[in-house]
PDB file of C-alpha atoms in Angstrom:
ATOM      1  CA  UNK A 242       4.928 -18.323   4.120  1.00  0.00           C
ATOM      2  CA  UNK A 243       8.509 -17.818   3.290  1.00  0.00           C
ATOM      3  CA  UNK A 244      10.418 -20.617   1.329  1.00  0.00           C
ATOM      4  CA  UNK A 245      13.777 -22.029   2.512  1.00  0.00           C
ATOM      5  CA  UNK A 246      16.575 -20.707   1.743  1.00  0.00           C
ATOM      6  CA  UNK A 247      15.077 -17.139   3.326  1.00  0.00           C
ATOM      7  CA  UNK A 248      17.158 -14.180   3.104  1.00  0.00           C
ATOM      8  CA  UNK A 249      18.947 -14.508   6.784  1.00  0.00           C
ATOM      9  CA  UNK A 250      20.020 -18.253   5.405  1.00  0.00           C
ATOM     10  CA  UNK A 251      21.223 -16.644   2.169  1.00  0.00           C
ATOM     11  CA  UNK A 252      23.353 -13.792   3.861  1.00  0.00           C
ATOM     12  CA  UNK A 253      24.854 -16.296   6.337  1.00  0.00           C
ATOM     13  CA  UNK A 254      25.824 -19.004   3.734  1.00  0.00           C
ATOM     14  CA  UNK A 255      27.455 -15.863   2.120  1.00  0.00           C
ATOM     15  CA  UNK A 256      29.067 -14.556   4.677  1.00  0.00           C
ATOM     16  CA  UNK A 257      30.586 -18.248   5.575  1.00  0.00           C
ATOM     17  CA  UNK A 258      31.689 -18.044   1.712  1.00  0.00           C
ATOM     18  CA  UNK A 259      33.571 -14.699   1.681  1.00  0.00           C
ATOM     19  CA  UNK A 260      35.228 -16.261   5.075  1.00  0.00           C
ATOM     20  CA  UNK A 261      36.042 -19.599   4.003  1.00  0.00           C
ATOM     21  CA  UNK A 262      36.716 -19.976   0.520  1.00  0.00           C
ATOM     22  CA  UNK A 263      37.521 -16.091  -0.669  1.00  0.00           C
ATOM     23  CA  UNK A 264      39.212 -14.599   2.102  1.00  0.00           C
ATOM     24  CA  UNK A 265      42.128 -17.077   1.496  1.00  0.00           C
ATOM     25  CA  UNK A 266      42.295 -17.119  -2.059  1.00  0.00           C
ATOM     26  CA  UNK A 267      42.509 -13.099  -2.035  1.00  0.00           C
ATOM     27  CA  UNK A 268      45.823 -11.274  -2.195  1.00  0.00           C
ATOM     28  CA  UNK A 269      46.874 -10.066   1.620  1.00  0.00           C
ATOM     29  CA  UNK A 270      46.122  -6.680   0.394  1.00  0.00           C
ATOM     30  CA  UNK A 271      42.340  -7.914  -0.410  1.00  0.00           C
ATOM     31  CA  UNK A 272      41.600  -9.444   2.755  1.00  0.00           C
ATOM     32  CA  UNK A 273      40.543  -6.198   4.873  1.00  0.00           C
ATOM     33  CA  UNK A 274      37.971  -5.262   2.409  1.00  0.00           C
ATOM     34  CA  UNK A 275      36.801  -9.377   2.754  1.00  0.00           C
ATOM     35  CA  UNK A 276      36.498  -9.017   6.235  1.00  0.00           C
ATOM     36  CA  UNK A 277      34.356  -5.633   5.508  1.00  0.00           C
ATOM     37  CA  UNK A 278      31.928  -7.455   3.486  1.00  0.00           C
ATOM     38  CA  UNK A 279      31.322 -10.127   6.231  1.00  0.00           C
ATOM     39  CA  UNK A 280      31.447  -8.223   8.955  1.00  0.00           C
ATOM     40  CA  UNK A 281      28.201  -6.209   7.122  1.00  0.00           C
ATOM     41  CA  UNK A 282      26.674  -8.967   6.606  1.00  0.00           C
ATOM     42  CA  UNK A 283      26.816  -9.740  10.045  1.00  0.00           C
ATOM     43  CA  UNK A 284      25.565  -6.685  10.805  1.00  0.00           C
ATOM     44  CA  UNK A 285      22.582  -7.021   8.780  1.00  0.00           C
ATOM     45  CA  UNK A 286      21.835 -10.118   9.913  1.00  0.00           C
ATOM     46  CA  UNK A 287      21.663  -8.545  13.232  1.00  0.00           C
ATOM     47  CA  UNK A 288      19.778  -6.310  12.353  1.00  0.00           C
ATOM     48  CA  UNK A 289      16.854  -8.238  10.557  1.00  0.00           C
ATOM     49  CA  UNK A 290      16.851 -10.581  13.598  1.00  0.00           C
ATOM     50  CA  UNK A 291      16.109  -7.361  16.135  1.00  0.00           C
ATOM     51  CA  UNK A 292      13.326  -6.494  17.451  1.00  0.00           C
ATOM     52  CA  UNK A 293      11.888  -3.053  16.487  1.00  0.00           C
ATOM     53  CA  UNK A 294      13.190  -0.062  17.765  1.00  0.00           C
ATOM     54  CA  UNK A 295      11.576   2.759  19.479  1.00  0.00           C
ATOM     55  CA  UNK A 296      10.586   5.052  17.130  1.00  0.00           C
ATOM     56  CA  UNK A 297      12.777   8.532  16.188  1.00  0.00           C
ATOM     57  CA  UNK A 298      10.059  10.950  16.853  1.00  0.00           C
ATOM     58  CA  UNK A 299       9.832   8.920  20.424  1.00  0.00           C
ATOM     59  CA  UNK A 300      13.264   9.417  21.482  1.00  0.00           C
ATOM     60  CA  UNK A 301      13.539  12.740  20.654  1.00  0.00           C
ATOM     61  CA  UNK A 302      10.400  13.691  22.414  1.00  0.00           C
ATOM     62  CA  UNK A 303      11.764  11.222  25.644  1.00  0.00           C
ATOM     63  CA  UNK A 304      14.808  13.506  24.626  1.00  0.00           C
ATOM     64  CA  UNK A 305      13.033  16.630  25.211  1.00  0.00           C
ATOM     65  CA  UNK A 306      11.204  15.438  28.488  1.00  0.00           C
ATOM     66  CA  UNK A 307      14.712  14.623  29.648  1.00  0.00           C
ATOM     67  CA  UNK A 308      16.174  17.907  29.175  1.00  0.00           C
ATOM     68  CA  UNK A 309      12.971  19.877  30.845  1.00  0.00           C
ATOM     69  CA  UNK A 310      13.675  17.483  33.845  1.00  0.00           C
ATOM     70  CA  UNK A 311      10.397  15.557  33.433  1.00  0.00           C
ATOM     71  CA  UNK A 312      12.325  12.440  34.680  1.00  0.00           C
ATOM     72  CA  UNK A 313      15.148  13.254  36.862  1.00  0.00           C
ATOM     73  CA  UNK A 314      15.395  11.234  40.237  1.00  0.00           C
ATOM     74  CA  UNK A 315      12.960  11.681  42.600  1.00  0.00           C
ATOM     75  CA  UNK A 316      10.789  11.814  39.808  1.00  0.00           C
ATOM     76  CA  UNK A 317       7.934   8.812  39.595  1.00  0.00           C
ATOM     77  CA  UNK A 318       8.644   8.145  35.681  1.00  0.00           C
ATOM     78  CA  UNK A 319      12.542   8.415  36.987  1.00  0.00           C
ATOM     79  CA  UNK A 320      13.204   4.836  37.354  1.00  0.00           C
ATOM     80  CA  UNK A 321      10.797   3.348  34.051  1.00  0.00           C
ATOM     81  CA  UNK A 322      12.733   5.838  32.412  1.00  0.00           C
ATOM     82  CA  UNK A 323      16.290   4.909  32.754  1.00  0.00           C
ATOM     83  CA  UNK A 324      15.375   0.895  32.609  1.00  0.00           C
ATOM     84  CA  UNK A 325      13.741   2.039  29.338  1.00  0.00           C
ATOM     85  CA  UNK A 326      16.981   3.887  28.084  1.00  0.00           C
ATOM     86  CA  UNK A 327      18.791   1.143  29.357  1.00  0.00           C
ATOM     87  CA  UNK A 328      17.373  -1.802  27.388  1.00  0.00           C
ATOM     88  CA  UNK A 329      17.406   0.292  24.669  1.00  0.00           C
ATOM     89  CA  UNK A 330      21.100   1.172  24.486  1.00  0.00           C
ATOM     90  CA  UNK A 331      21.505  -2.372  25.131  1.00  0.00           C
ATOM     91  CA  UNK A 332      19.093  -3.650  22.106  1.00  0.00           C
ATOM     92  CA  UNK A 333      21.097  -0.940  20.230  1.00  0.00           C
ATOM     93  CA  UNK A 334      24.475  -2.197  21.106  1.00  0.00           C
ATOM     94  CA  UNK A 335      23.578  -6.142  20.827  1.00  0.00           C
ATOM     95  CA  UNK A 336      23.115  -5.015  17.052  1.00  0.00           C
ATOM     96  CA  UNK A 337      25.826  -2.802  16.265  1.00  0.00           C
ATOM     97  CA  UNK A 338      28.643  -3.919  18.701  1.00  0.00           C
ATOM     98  CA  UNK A 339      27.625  -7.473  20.407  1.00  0.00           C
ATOM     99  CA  UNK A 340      31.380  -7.713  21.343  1.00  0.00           C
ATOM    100  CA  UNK A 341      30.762  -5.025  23.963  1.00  0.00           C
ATOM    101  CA  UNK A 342      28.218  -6.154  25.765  1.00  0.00           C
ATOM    102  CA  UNK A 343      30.593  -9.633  26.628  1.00  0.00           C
TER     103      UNK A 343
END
């Protein structure tokens, strides 16, 4: 059983300090490389809140499958397939760039 704080409660409470109380203290010229810092904590905390990802070796078999036209339309894996890709470019981007989803 983890103890409170846990690391997720430790980034954000970091991340709220670079933003709150270090970003304005810092020199204009600092206050890119603040934002850097929270933005990747952000990102990590993103990341350990995911759920796993489909394995490399996966996709680059699905890759392979793809490009031999194992699951072009018409196909019966066709439309598993694409709702699989799908989900996973969206899982992907809710991570990386939640901004773009909307």
């Amino acid at each position: 059983m983890q103890e409170k704080p846990d690391a997720a409660d430790l980034l954000a409470t970091a991340r709220e300090v670079v933003l709150a109380e270090l970003l304005p203290a810092l020199p204009p010229e600092k206050a890119v490389a603040a934002r850097m810092v929270a933005a990747a904590i952000a990102l990590a905390l993103r990341q350990s809140a995911a759920p796993p990802m489909a394995d490399a070796r996966d996709l680059a078999m699905l890759a392979g499958e793809i490009r031999t036209g194992l699951h072009d339309p018409g196909t019966e894996s066709h439309a598993e397939v694409a709702g699989f890709l799908r989900d996973h470019a969206r899982a992907r981007a809710a991570v990386s760039a939640p901004k773009a989803l909307g």
